[in-house]
C-alpha positions as MATLAB code, in Angstrom:
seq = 'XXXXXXXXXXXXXXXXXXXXXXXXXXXXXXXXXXXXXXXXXXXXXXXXXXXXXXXXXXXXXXXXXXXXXXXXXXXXXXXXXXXXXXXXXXXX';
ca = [
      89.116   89.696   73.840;
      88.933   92.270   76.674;
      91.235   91.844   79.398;
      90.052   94.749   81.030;
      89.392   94.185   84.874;
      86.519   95.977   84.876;
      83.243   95.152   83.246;
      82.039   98.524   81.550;
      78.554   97.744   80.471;
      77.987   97.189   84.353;
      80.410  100.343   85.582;
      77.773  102.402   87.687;
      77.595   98.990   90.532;
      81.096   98.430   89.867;
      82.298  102.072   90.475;
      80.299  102.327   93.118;
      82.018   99.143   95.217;
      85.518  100.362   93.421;
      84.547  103.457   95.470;
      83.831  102.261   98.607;
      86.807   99.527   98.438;
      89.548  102.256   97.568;
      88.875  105.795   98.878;
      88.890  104.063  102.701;
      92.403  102.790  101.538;
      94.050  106.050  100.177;
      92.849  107.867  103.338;
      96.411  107.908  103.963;
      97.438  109.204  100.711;
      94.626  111.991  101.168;
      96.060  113.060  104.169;
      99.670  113.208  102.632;
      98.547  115.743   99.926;
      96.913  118.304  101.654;
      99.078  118.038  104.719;
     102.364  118.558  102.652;
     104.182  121.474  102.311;
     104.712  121.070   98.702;
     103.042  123.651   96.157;
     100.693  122.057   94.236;
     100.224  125.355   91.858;
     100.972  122.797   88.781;
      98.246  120.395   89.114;
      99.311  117.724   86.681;
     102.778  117.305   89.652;
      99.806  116.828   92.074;
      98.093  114.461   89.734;
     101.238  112.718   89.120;
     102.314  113.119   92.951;
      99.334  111.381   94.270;
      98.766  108.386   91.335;
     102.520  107.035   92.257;
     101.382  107.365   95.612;
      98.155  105.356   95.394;
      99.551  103.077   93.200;
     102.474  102.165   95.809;
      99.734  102.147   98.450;
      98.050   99.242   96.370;
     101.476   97.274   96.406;
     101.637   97.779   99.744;
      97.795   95.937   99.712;
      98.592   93.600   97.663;
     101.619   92.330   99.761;
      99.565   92.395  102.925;
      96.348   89.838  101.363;
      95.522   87.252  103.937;
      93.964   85.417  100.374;
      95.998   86.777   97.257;
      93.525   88.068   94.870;
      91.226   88.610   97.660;
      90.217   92.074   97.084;
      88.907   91.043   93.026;
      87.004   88.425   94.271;
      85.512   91.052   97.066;
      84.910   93.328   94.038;
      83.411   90.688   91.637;
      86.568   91.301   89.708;
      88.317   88.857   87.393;
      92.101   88.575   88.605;
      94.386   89.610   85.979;
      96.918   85.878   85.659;
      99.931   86.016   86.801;
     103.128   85.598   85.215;
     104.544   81.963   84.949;
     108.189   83.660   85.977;
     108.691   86.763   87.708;
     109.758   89.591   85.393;
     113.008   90.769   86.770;
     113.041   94.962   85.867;
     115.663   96.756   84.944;
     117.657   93.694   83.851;
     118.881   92.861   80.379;
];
């Protein structure tokens, strides 16, 4: 079973509209990086800098849906399901 969002025998269309949906969306993020005054001379902190950065970006997309979900069905996505409880992190 594949559980993978993304269908990979189809990933030229696909990454193509993942493309066009995202990079408009991490303008922001873009802007960030090379605007900073941080040394990026070690590019895996950049890497590492700008992934926790996108990927807080897509919370913040997430929280802001009109229609949950609404950017995989945009996409032609399959949702990934949700949890029947929230997961509470950081507790034991």
């Amino acid at each position: 079973m594949n559980d993978f969002p993304v269908d990979v025998n189809n990933l030229t269309d696909q990454a193509t509209r993942l493309e066009v949906a995202f990079d408009s969306r991490l303008v922001d993020v873009w802007l960030a990086v090379f605007n900073s005054q941080v040394d990026f001379g070690d590019n895996s902190q950049a890497l590492g800098w700008f992934l926790r950065m996108a990927y807080l970006r897509g919370y913040e997309d997430a929280l802001s849906e009109d229609q949950p979900g609404g950017l995989f069905e945009e996409l032609g996505v399959k949702p990934p399901k949700r949890a029947s409880t929230p997961s509470k992190r950081g507790s034991k």
